[in-house]
Coordinates of C-alpha atoms in Angstrom, one line a residue:
M27 CA -21.4 9.5 -27.3
K28 CA -20.6 13.1 -25.4
K29 CA -20.3 11.4 -22.8
L30 CA -18.7 8.3 -23.7
R31 CA -15.9 10.1 -25.3
N32 CA -15.5 12.0 -22.1
L33 CA -14.9 9.4 -20.5
F34 CA -12.3 8.2 -22.5
L35 CA -10.5 11.6 -22.5
L36 CA -10.9 11.1 -18.8
L37 CA -9.2 7.4 -19.3
T38 CA -7.0 8.8 -21.3
I39 CA -5.5 11.8 -18.8
I40 CA -4.8 9.3 -15.8
A41 CA -3.2 6.6 -18.1
M42 CA -0.6 9.3 -19.2
L43 CA -0.5 10.3 -15.6
I44 CA 0.2 6.6 -13.5
S45 CA 0.1 8.1 -10.3
L46 CA 1.6 7.7 -7.5
P47 CA 0.5 8.7 -3.9
S48 CA 0.4 11.8 -3.3
F49 CA 1.9 12.7 0.3
D50 CA 1.7 15.2 3.2
F51 CA 5.1 16.3 4.2
G52 CA 3.7 18.2 7.6
I53 CA 4.8 21.5 7.2
K54 CA 2.6 23.9 4.9
V55 CA 4.4 27.6 5.6
S56 CA 5.5 30.5 4.0
A57 CA 5.9 30.0 0.6
D58 CA 9.3 30.6 -1.6
A59 CA 9.7 33.4 1.0
N60 CA 13.2 35.8 0.6
N61 CA 13.9 36.1 4.4
S62 CA 17.4 37.4 4.8
S63 CA 19.5 34.9 5.6
N64 CA 22.1 34.4 9.0
V65 CA 24.5 31.9 8.0
I66 CA 27.0 30.9 10.7
D67 CA 27.3 34.4 12.3
D68 CA 26.4 36.7 9.5
K69 CA 23.7 38.5 7.1
D70 CA 23.6 37.2 3.9
S71 CA 20.5 37.2 1.8
E72 CA 20.2 33.8 0.3
S73 CA 17.3 34.8 -2.6
I74 CA 15.6 32.1 -5.1
D75 CA 16.0 31.7 -8.5
G76 CA 16.6 34.8 -9.5
D77 CA 14.2 36.8 -7.5
A78 CA 16.5 39.8 -6.7
A79 CA 14.1 41.0 -4.6
K80 CA 15.4 42.7 -1.5
P81 CA 15.0 39.8 1.5
N82 CA 12.7 40.6 4.3
E83 CA 14.4 41.5 7.2
G84 CA 14.8 39.8 10.8
T85 CA 13.2 36.4 11.5
Q86 CA 9.7 35.4 11.3
K87 CA 7.4 33.0 13.3
T88 CA 5.8 30.2 11.2
G89 CA 2.1 30.1 11.6
D90 CA -0.9 30.2 9.5
K91 CA -0.5 33.9 7.9
F92 CA 3.0 32.7 6.3
N93 CA 1.2 29.9 4.2
D94 CA 0.8 30.9 1.1
N95 CA -0.6 26.5 -0.1
K96 CA -4.1 25.8 -1.3
T97 CA -5.7 23.2 -0.3
I98 CA -4.2 20.4 -0.8
S99 CA -5.6 16.9 -1.9
D100 CA -3.0 13.9 0.4
S101 CA -3.9 11.2 0.1
I102 CA -1.0 9.9 2.1
N103 CA 0.0 11.5 5.2
T104 CA 3.6 10.8 7.2
D105 CA 1.0 10.6 10.4
G106 CA 2.2 6.9 10.6
I107 CA 5.3 6.9 9.7
A108 CA 8.4 6.6 11.7
T109 CA 9.9 10.3 12.6
T110 CA 13.4 11.2 14.2
T111 CA 13.0 14.2 15.7
S112 CA 16.2 16.8 16.8
E113 CA 15.8 19.7 18.7
N114 CA 19.4 21.1 17.3
A115 CA 21.1 19.3 14.9
Y116 CA 24.0 22.1 14.6
L117 CA 27.1 20.9 15.9
D118 CA 29.6 23.7 15.7
N119 CA 32.5 22.3 15.9
K120 CA 34.6 25.6 17.8
T121 CA 37.2 26.3 15.2
N122 CA 38.4 29.0 13.0
Y123 CA 37.0 29.6 9.6
H124 CA 39.4 30.5 6.7
I125 CA 38.8 31.3 2.9
I126 CA 40.3 28.3 0.0
D127 CA 42.8 30.2 -1.7
T128 CA 41.8 29.3 -5.0
K129 CA 41.9 31.1 -8.2
L130 CA 38.7 32.4 -9.8
P131 CA 37.2 31.8 -13.4
K132 CA 35.7 33.7 -15.2
I133 CA 32.5 34.7 -14.4
T134 CA 29.3 37.1 -15.1
P135 CA 27.1 36.3 -12.3
T136 CA 23.5 35.1 -13.7
W137 CA 20.7 37.2 -11.1
G138 CA 17.9 37.6 -13.6
N139 CA 17.3 38.2 -17.6
Y140 CA 17.5 35.3 -18.5
T141 CA 17.9 34.4 -22.2
H142 CA 14.6 32.0 -23.1
V143 CA 15.5 29.4 -25.6
R144 CA 12.2 29.2 -28.5
N145 CA 13.4 26.8 -30.1
M146 CA 13.1 23.1 -29.8
D147 CA 14.2 22.1 -33.5
V148 CA 17.4 22.7 -32.9
P149 CA 20.0 21.0 -29.9
S150 CA 21.4 23.8 -27.1
N151 CA 25.4 23.4 -27.5
Y152 CA 27.0 25.0 -24.6
T153 CA 31.1 24.9 -24.4
S154 CA 32.3 26.2 -20.8
I155 CA 34.3 29.8 -21.2
D156 CA 36.8 29.4 -18.3
S157 CA 37.9 26.7 -16.0
I158 CA 39.9 26.3 -12.8
N159 CA 42.0 23.1 -11.9
T160 CA 39.9 20.9 -14.3
G161 CA 39.1 20.5 -18.1
S162 CA 36.7 21.8 -20.3
T163 CA 33.1 20.7 -20.4
T164 CA 30.3 20.9 -22.9
F165 CA 26.4 20.0 -22.7
K166 CA 24.1 19.3 -25.4
T167 CA 20.1 19.6 -25.4
K168 CA 19.4 15.7 -24.5
W169 CA 15.6 16.5 -23.7
F170 CA 13.4 19.4 -24.5
L171 CA 10.9 19.7 -21.5
P172 CA 7.3 19.8 -21.9
E173 CA 5.3 22.9 -20.2
G174 CA 4.5 20.5 -17.4
F175 CA 3.6 17.1 -16.9
H176 CA 1.0 17.0 -14.6
V177 CA -2.0 18.9 -15.4
S178 CA -2.1 22.6 -13.3
P179 CA -3.9 25.7 -14.2
G180 CA -0.9 27.5 -12.4
E181 CA 2.0 25.1 -14.1
H182 CA 4.6 27.4 -16.0
G183 CA 7.4 25.0 -16.8
N184 CA 9.4 25.1 -13.9
Y185 CA 11.7 22.7 -12.8
Q186 CA 13.4 22.5 -9.8
G187 CA 16.1 19.4 -8.2
G188 CA 16.5 16.5 -10.4
I189 CA 18.6 13.2 -9.7
I190 CA 19.5 9.4 -11.5
A191 CA 18.6 6.5 -9.9
N192 CA 18.1 3.3 -11.1
D193 CA 18.3 4.1 -14.4
S194 CA 15.5 6.7 -14.6
I195 CA 16.1 10.8 -13.9
Y196 CA 13.5 12.2 -11.4
F197 CA 12.3 15.9 -11.8
V198 CA 10.8 18.2 -8.9
E199 CA 8.2 19.9 -11.3
S200 CA 7.2 23.2 -10.0
A201 CA 3.4 24.3 -10.3
G202 CA 4.6 28.4 -10.3
T203 CA 5.7 30.5 -8.5
N204 CA 4.5 31.7 -4.7
T205 CA 2.6 28.3 -4.2
N206 CA 5.3 25.3 -3.2
K207 CA 2.9 23.3 -5.3
G208 CA 4.6 20.4 -8.0
A209 CA 5.1 16.7 -8.6
I210 CA 7.5 14.2 -8.6
V211 CA 8.5 13.0 -12.1
K212 CA 10.6 10.2 -13.1
I213 CA 11.1 9.3 -16.5
R214 CA 13.2 6.2 -17.3
L215 CA 15.9 6.8 -19.1
D216 CA 16.7 3.6 -21.0
A217 CA 13.0 3.7 -22.4
L218 CA 13.8 7.2 -23.7
D219 CA 16.6 6.1 -25.3
K220 CA 15.3 3.5 -27.0
L221 CA 11.9 5.8 -28.7
G222 CA 14.7 7.4 -30.6
I223 CA 14.7 10.9 -28.6
N224 CA 18.2 11.4 -28.5
D225 CA 20.4 14.5 -28.5
G226 CA 21.0 13.7 -32.7
T227 CA 17.3 13.5 -33.7
Q228 CA 14.5 14.0 -31.5
Q229 CA 15.2 15.8 -28.2
N230 CA 11.7 18.0 -28.4
I231 CA 9.6 14.9 -28.6
L232 CA 9.0 15.1 -24.6
A233 CA 7.7 18.5 -25.5
K234 CA 6.1 18.6 -28.3
V235 CA 3.8 15.6 -27.3
F236 CA 3.2 17.1 -24.0
N237 CA 2.1 20.4 -24.8
F238 CA 0.3 19.0 -27.9
F239 CA -2.3 17.9 -25.6
N240 CA -2.1 20.4 -22.9
R241 CA -5.3 20.7 -22.0
N242 CA -4.9 23.5 -20.4
S243 CA -4.7 25.8 -23.7
A244 CA -7.1 25.9 -26.9
Y245 CA -4.8 24.6 -28.7
G246 CA -3.8 21.5 -26.5
S247 CA -7.7 21.4 -25.0
D248 CA -8.3 20.6 -29.3
H249 CA -6.0 18.5 -29.2
S250 CA -7.3 16.4 -26.3
K251 CA -10.5 16.8 -28.0
S252 CA -9.1 15.5 -31.4
L253 CA -7.3 12.3 -29.2
S254 CA -10.3 11.4 -27.0
D255 CA -12.4 11.0 -30.7
F256 CA -9.4 8.8 -31.9
I257 CA -9.4 6.5 -29.3
V258 CA -13.5 6.0 -29.4
N259 CA -13.2 5.6 -33.4
T260 CA -10.3 3.5 -32.7
D261 CA -11.5 0.8 -30.2
V262 CA -12.7 -1.9 -32.1
Y263 CA -9.2 -1.9 -33.9
R264 CA -7.2 -1.8 -30.7
K265 CA -9.6 -4.5 -29.0
D266 CA -8.9 -6.3 -31.6
N267 CA -5.2 -6.1 -32.0
R268 CA -4.8 -7.2 -28.1
N269 CA -6.8 -9.8 -28.6
I270 CA -5.3 -11.7 -31.7
Q271 CA -1.9 -10.8 -29.7
T272 CA -3.3 -12.6 -26.4
K273 CA -4.0 -15.4 -29.3
I274 CA -0.4 -15.0 -30.8
S275 CA 1.4 -15.7 -27.2
K276 CA -1.1 -18.4 -26.5
M277 CA -0.1 -20.4 -29.8
K278 CA 3.5 -19.4 -29.9
K279 CA 3.3 -21.1 -26.0
G280 CA 2.0 -24.2 -28.1
I281 CA 4.4 -24.1 -30.8
A282 CA 7.2 -24.1 -28.1
T283 CA 5.6 -27.3 -26.6
A284 CA 5.6 -28.7 -29.6
N285 CA 9.2 -28.3 -30.5
A286 CA 10.2 -29.1 -26.8
K287 CA 8.1 -32.7 -27.9
V288 CA 10.5 -33.5 -30.8
K289 CA 13.5 -32.0 -29.3
K290 CA 13.1 -34.5 -26.1
N291 CA 11.3 -37.3 -28.3
Q292 CA 15.0 -36.6 -30.4
K293 CA 17.2 -36.9 -27.5
T294 CA 15.9 -40.0 -26.9
F295 CA 16.3 -41.2 -30.5
N296 CA 20.0 -40.0 -30.3
N297 CA 20.5 -41.6 -26.7
A298 CA 19.2 -45.4 -28.1
T299 CA 21.4 -44.4 -31.6
K300 CA 25.0 -44.3 -29.6
Q301 CA 23.6 -47.2 -27.1
A302 CA 23.0 -49.2 -30.6
K303 CA 26.1 -47.5 -31.9
K304 CA 28.6 -49.0 -29.0
K305 CA 27.0 -52.6 -29.1
L306 CA 27.5 -52.4 -32.9
A307 CA 31.3 -51.4 -32.3
K308 CA 31.8 -54.5 -30.2
A309 CA 29.7 -57.0 -32.0
I310 CA 32.1 -55.6 -34.8
K311 CA 35.6 -55.3 -33.0
T312 CA 34.1 -59.2 -32.2
N313 CA 33.9 -60.3 -35.5
R314 CA 36.8 -58.8 -37.0
K315 CA 39.1 -60.2 -33.8
T316 CA 37.8 -64.5 -34.2
V317 CA 38.0 -64.0 -38.2
K318 CA 41.8 -62.3 -37.0
K319 CA 42.6 -65.8 -35.3
L320 CA 41.4 -68.3 -37.9
K321 CA 43.5 -66.8 -40.4
K322 CA 46.4 -67.2 -37.8
K323 CA 46.1 -70.9 -37.9
H324 CA 48.3 -72.8 -40.3
V325 CA 46.1 -75.4 -41.1
K326 CA 42.9 -73.6 -42.6
T327 CA 40.4 -76.5 -42.8
R328 CA 37.3 -75.8 -45.5
A329 CA 35.6 -75.1 -41.7
I330 CA 37.7 -72.9 -41.1
K331 CA 37.7 -71.1 -44.5
K332 CA 34.0 -71.2 -44.7
Q333 CA 33.2 -69.5 -41.2
I334 CA 35.4 -66.7 -42.4
V335 CA 33.3 -65.9 -45.3
K336 CA 30.5 -65.7 -42.6
L337 CA 31.9 -63.5 -40.2
N338 CA 33.6 -61.2 -43.4
K339 CA 29.3 -61.0 -44.7
A340 CA 28.3 -60.0 -41.3
Y341 CA 31.2 -57.5 -41.1
K342 CA 29.8 -56.1 -44.1
K343 CA 26.2 -56.2 -42.5
L344 CA 27.2 -55.1 -39.3
N345 CA 29.1 -51.7 -41.1
A346 CA 25.8 -51.5 -43.2
Q347 CA 23.9 -50.9 -39.7
K348 CA 26.1 -48.0 -39.2
K349 CA 25.1 -45.5 -42.2
N350 CA 21.4 -46.2 -41.4
M351 CA 20.5 -44.9 -38.2
S352 CA 16.8 -46.1 -38.3
K353 CA 18.0 -50.0 -38.0
L354 CA 20.7 -48.8 -34.9
A355 CA 17.9 -48.1 -32.8
P356 CA 14.3 -48.5 -35.0
K357 CA 11.7 -48.7 -32.1
A358 CA 13.1 -45.1 -31.2
F359 CA 13.3 -44.1 -34.2
K360 CA 10.0 -45.1 -35.4
T361 CA 8.5 -42.7 -32.2
Y362 CA 11.0 -40.2 -33.0
N363 CA 10.1 -39.7 -36.6
R364 CA 6.2 -40.3 -36.1
V365 CA 6.4 -37.2 -33.4
K366 CA 8.3 -35.1 -35.1
K367 CA 5.7 -35.6 -38.4
A368 CA 2.8 -34.4 -35.8
Q369 CA 4.5 -31.9 -34.4
D370 CA 5.9 -30.2 -37.3
K371 CA 2.4 -30.6 -39.3
L372 CA 1.3 -29.0 -36.1
I373 CA 3.8 -26.5 -36.4
T374 CA 2.8 -25.2 -39.2
K375 CA -1.0 -25.1 -39.3
R376 CA 0.2 -22.6 -36.3
N377 CA 2.2 -20.3 -38.0
K378 CA -0.1 -20.0 -41.4
Q379 CA -2.8 -18.8 -37.9
I380 CA -0.2 -16.1 -36.6
S381 CA 1.0 -15.1 -40.5
E382 CA -3.2 -14.7 -41.1
W383 CA -3.3 -13.1 -38.2
N384 CA -0.2 -10.4 -38.0
A385 CA -1.8 -9.6 -41.4
K386 CA -5.4 -8.8 -39.1
I387 CA -3.2 -6.7 -36.9
A388 CA -1.5 -4.9 -39.6
H389 CA -4.7 -4.3 -41.7
N390 CA -6.2 -3.0 -38.3
N391 CA -3.0 -0.5 -37.7
R392 CA -3.7 0.8 -41.2
E393 CA -7.0 1.3 -40.3
I394 CA -6.2 3.3 -36.3
D395 CA -3.4 4.9 -38.6
R396 CA -6.6 6.4 -41.5
I397 CA -8.4 7.4 -38.7
G398 CA -5.6 9.2 -36.7
Q399 CA -4.9 10.5 -40.6
R400 CA -1.2 8.5 -39.6
N401 CA -0.7 11.0 -36.9
D402 CA 2.3 10.3 -34.9
L403 CA 2.2 12.1 -31.7
F404 CA -1.0 10.0 -30.4
S405 CA 1.3 7.1 -31.1
K406 CA 3.9 8.7 -29.3
Y407 CA 1.9 9.9 -26.8
F408 CA 0.9 6.5 -26.1
E409 CA 4.5 5.1 -25.6
L410 CA 5.7 7.7 -23.7
S411 CA 2.6 7.5 -21.0
K412 CA 4.5 3.9 -20.8
L413 CA 7.5 5.4 -19.1
L414 CA 6.6 7.8 -17.1
T415 CA 5.7 7.3 -13.2
I416 CA 4.1 11.3 -11.7
S417 CA 2.7 12.2 -8.1
P418 CA -0.1 14.2 -8.1
V419 CA 0.4 18.0 -7.2
T420 CA 1.3 18.2 -3.7
N421 CA 3.0 20.9 -1.4
I422 CA 7.2 20.2 -2.1
G423 CA 8.0 23.5 -0.6
H424 CA 10.5 24.9 -3.4
G425 CA 11.6 21.7 -4.4
Q426 CA 15.8 22.3 -4.6
T427 CA 16.5 19.5 -2.1
L428 CA 15.2 16.0 -4.2
S429 CA 18.1 14.0 -3.9
Y430 CA 19.2 10.2 -3.9
N431 CA 21.1 8.4 -1.0
P432 CA 22.7 5.2 -2.7
S433 CA 23.7 3.6 0.9
N434 CA 20.0 2.0 0.6
N435 CA 18.3 2.9 -2.7
H436 CA 16.0 6.4 -1.1
V437 CA 14.6 9.6 -2.3
Y438 CA 14.9 12.3 -0.3
L439 CA 12.9 15.9 0.0
A440 CA 12.7 18.9 2.2
Q441 CA 10.0 20.6 1.8
D442 CA 12.1 24.1 2.2
D443 CA 9.5 26.5 1.8
K444 CA 11.7 29.5 4.0
L445 CA 15.0 30.0 3.4
G446 CA 17.9 31.5 5.3
V447 CA 16.9 32.7 9.3
V448 CA 13.4 31.7 10.4
G449 CA 11.2 31.5 13.9
D450 CA 12.9 29.7 16.8
D451 CA 9.5 27.0 16.1
F452 CA 10.6 26.1 12.9
Y453 CA 11.7 22.3 12.0
N454 CA 13.2 22.0 8.6
Q455 CA 11.3 18.0 7.4
V456 CA 12.9 16.0 5.0
T457 CA 10.6 13.1 3.9
E458 CA 12.6 9.8 3.0
M459 CA 10.7 7.7 0.6
D460 CA 11.1 4.3 -1.3
A461 CA 12.9 4.6 -5.2
E462 CA 10.3 2.4 -6.9
N463 CA 7.4 3.3 -5.2
M464 CA 8.0 6.9 -3.9
H465 CA 6.0 5.6 -0.3
P466 CA 7.5 7.9 3.0
V467 CA 9.5 5.3 4.8
H468 CA 11.1 7.6 7.5
V469 CA 11.1 11.5 8.2
Y470 CA 12.8 13.9 9.8
R471 CA 12.5 17.1 11.7
F472 CA 15.1 19.2 13.0
K473 CA 16.3 22.5 13.9
L474 CA 19.0 24.3 13.1
N475 CA 20.4 26.8 16.2
N476 CA 23.5 28.7 15.9
K477 CA 23.8 31.0 18.8
G478 CA 19.7 31.7 18.5
H479 CA 20.0 31.8 14.7
Y480 CA 17.7 29.5 13.0
Y481 CA 18.2 28.0 9.6
A482 CA 16.1 26.4 7.1
I483 CA 18.1 24.1 4.8
H484 CA 17.6 24.9 1.2
T485 CA 20.2 22.5 -0.7
L486 CA 20.9 18.2 0.5
T487 CA 22.9 15.3 -1.3
F488 CA 24.0 12.0 -0.4
D489 CA 27.4 10.4 -0.5
N490 CA 27.8 6.5 -1.2
D491 CA 28.1 5.5 2.4
G492 CA 24.7 7.3 3.5
N493 CA 26.9 10.5 4.9
A494 CA 24.0 14.0 4.0
Y495 CA 25.6 17.2 2.9
F496 CA 24.0 21.1 2.8
G497 CA 25.6 23.8 1.5
V498 CA 24.9 27.8 1.9
R499 CA 25.9 30.6 0.6
G500 CA 27.8 32.7 2.9
G501 CA 29.6 33.0 5.2
P502 CA 31.2 34.4 8.6
K503 CA 31.8 38.5 9.4
K504 CA 33.9 40.1 6.7
M505 CA 34.3 36.4 4.6
K506 CA 31.6 37.8 2.0
G507 CA 31.5 36.3 -0.9
T508 CA 32.0 32.7 0.3
Y509 CA 30.2 29.2 0.3
T510 CA 29.9 27.2 3.6
L511 CA 29.3 22.9 3.6
F512 CA 27.8 21.2 6.2
H513 CA 28.3 17.2 6.7
G514 CA 26.6 15.2 8.9
T515 CA 24.3 12.5 9.5
M516 CA 20.9 11.8 9.0
N517 CA 19.3 8.3 10.0
E518 CA 16.9 6.6 12.7
S519 CA 19.8 6.6 15.0
G520 CA 19.9 10.7 14.8
I521 CA 20.7 13.9 13.1
Q522 CA 24.0 16.1 13.1
F523 CA 25.3 18.5 11.0
T524 CA 28.7 20.4 10.8
P525 CA 30.1 23.1 8.9
V526 CA 33.3 22.9 7.3
K527 CA 35.7 25.3 8.1
G528 CA 37.3 25.5 4.9
L529 CA 34.6 27.9 2.7
V530 CA 34.1 28.1 -1.1
K531 CA 35.1 31.5 -2.8
W532 CA 31.2 31.6 -4.5
P533 CA 31.9 34.3 -7.2
G534 CA 28.5 32.9 -8.5
S535 CA 24.7 33.9 -8.4
F536 CA 22.1 32.4 -6.8
N537 CA 23.2 28.4 -4.6
Q538 CA 21.2 26.5 -6.8
G539 CA 22.0 22.8 -5.3
V540 CA 24.5 20.3 -3.9
T541 CA 24.6 16.9 -5.3
Y542 CA 27.2 13.9 -5.6
N543 CA 28.3 12.2 -8.1
R544 CA 28.5 8.4 -8.1
N545 CA 31.4 7.5 -10.2
N546 CA 33.8 9.6 -8.8
N547 CA 33.4 10.9 -5.1
R548 CA 33.1 14.3 -5.6
L549 CA 30.6 17.0 -4.4
Y550 CA 28.9 19.3 -6.8
L551 CA 28.1 22.8 -6.1
L552 CA 25.9 25.1 -8.2
S553 CA 24.4 28.1 -9.4
N554 CA 23.6 29.9 -12.6
D555 CA 26.3 29.5 -14.9
M556 CA 28.9 27.9 -12.8
I557 CA 30.1 24.3 -11.3
I558 CA 31.9 23.7 -8.6
S559 CA 33.2 20.1 -7.4
I560 CA 34.9 19.0 -4.2
P561 CA 35.7 15.7 -3.3
V562 CA 33.8 14.1 -0.8
D563 CA 36.5 13.0 1.4
E564 CA 38.5 16.4 1.7
V565 CA 35.2 17.5 2.6
K566 CA 34.5 15.1 6.0
N567 CA 37.9 15.7 6.5
D568 CA 37.6 19.2 6.8
N569 CA 41.1 19.0 4.4
I570 CA 39.8 20.9 1.9
Q571 CA 43.0 22.0 -0.7
P572 CA 43.1 25.0 -3.4
Q573 CA 43.6 22.1 -5.5
D574 CA 40.6 20.3 -4.8
V575 CA 38.2 22.8 -5.8
H576 CA 37.4 22.9 -9.2
Y577 CA 35.5 25.5 -10.9
T578 CA 33.7 25.3 -14.7
T579 CA 32.0 28.3 -15.7
L580 CA 29.4 29.0 -18.8
G581 CA 28.0 31.3 -20.4
T582 CA 24.5 30.9 -21.4
N583 CA 22.6 32.8 -19.5
R584 CA 20.6 29.8 -18.6
E585 CA 19.2 29.4 -14.8
F586 CA 20.6 26.3 -13.8
E587 CA 18.0 24.6 -11.8
S588 CA 19.9 20.7 -10.8
L589 CA 22.4 18.8 -11.5
S590 CA 22.8 15.1 -11.4
F591 CA 24.7 11.8 -12.8
D592 CA 24.8 8.7 -14.3
S593 CA 26.2 5.4 -13.5
S594 CA 29.4 6.3 -16.2
G595 CA 29.8 10.2 -15.0
Y596 CA 27.8 11.8 -17.5
G597 CA 26.0 15.2 -16.2
Y598 CA 22.5 16.0 -16.6
L599 CA 21.9 19.1 -16.2
V600 CA 18.0 20.9 -16.0
V601 CA 18.5 24.8 -17.5
L602 CA 15.1 27.3 -17.5
W603 CA 13.8 28.7 -19.7
R604 CA 12.7 26.5 -22.1
S605 CA 13.5 24.3 -19.0
E606 CA 15.6 21.5 -21.3
V607 CA 17.7 18.8 -19.9
L608 CA 21.6 19.0 -21.2
K609 CA 23.8 16.4 -21.0
S610 CA 27.5 16.7 -20.9
T611 CA 29.4 14.9 -23.6
T612 CA 32.0 13.7 -21.6
P613 CA 32.0 12.4 -17.9
I614 CA 32.6 15.4 -15.6
D615 CA 35.5 15.6 -13.6

């Protein structure tokens, strides 16, 4: 029995992790290193997620001694995947940079010491404290996230990049600091809403269920054992329910076939009746026409009168037939009546059997509830496990670059193990994947060399036309407190990025992401407690005006990780600690 229980426990965990093939992104270098960032011409540190430690000075060569990753068992590598390589994708537009003269919003940059939310019973609710060139924004908890979807000893509930595509939300879930390991989690938005997990009632269920069965804690381990016992002890009832549902489905098909036969014969009878009515109407018309002619004769002999009487009697009989459908098409009626009686009898018998089977299912469910002591989380566990697609733990870099390309329905992830200035042998590597099955379809390897300074990207997004964008916190010499955007292309034809000469004022802290809103064609730059948006067209045209730059600042003192948008323009903001998804109460400008 112990072996059987362990087997069911293993099968249960596997069922929860509806696994995708893992990825081999090729580069395994320094993990979450705070290297000095030489953005454009100057050194301006770009630290990671609240780590305010002094960045390492100078550049670093890549190599094994900077590899903090442990052995990663990847079942798929990119050796056979088409690859586009560029020795230098940095295209200098040789123009003078300038700072876009916008008014700055009120904000206290959040560099660490974040507020920790303990209570999941009450949704968080945050309204912007200031905004420039745009209106107020409010975010409210959509879901609290569990400590971890995948089972990993190093898991600490850190969620990084996030996107929305195909009515699903994707997260990059980090397995821990200095590991560069993680998983991509895909959740169907519509299915979660149908389960009642929304911002008004059960926003904590998602976290409660997966934390409840977290085998890395004594609390979760005990529940996992209880769940395995539950599965073993209820197996006979659940198996019986599955068999009954199969029988019911088959019987319902039989009922549908029976109804189709009745409908077919009904149609045949109706057509026969229709033709009979036409023939009857013609006979009545002829009868009345003959009577009318006879009545018009000046001399009505006995024979004529007798003929009129005979015609009138025939007319009454013809009218009587109109009221009796069975006599209009007696053969078709007889067939229809025979088929209907037979099928009605069959349908009644089958519906009775279905009712009996449903009663048996209800009985089995009561037994399942009794064995599970009516533990709602057991059933929630099974329901939720069907809605998730989770990759195995794999090398995902820092995970901040998860992005969606609307032009080809593909997902992109850069393994950004290093930040800022890197060695001259370092290639940025971005893996393009199918959004449905997450299989790699293309790999992009490129250097970004600006006058001998080599850079690693930390953000990435795409617009509707497939143009690529990323951004870095920093600017040329003597232009401190700015943010530089890059736009370009990343496809099979080549890779190139050009810096935008208009530098955005950056009063926030860390560079947490760049994303795109398909609803309003704007780019969004994310920092802790700050959101900046800019029209994509003005970025591509390098013509950003002060009024184009929208600032929204909040006072959450939380760590912002990603921002994504649904088809209506509502924003989904992933924040730490505790991890949760906040949804805007209105579409974001």
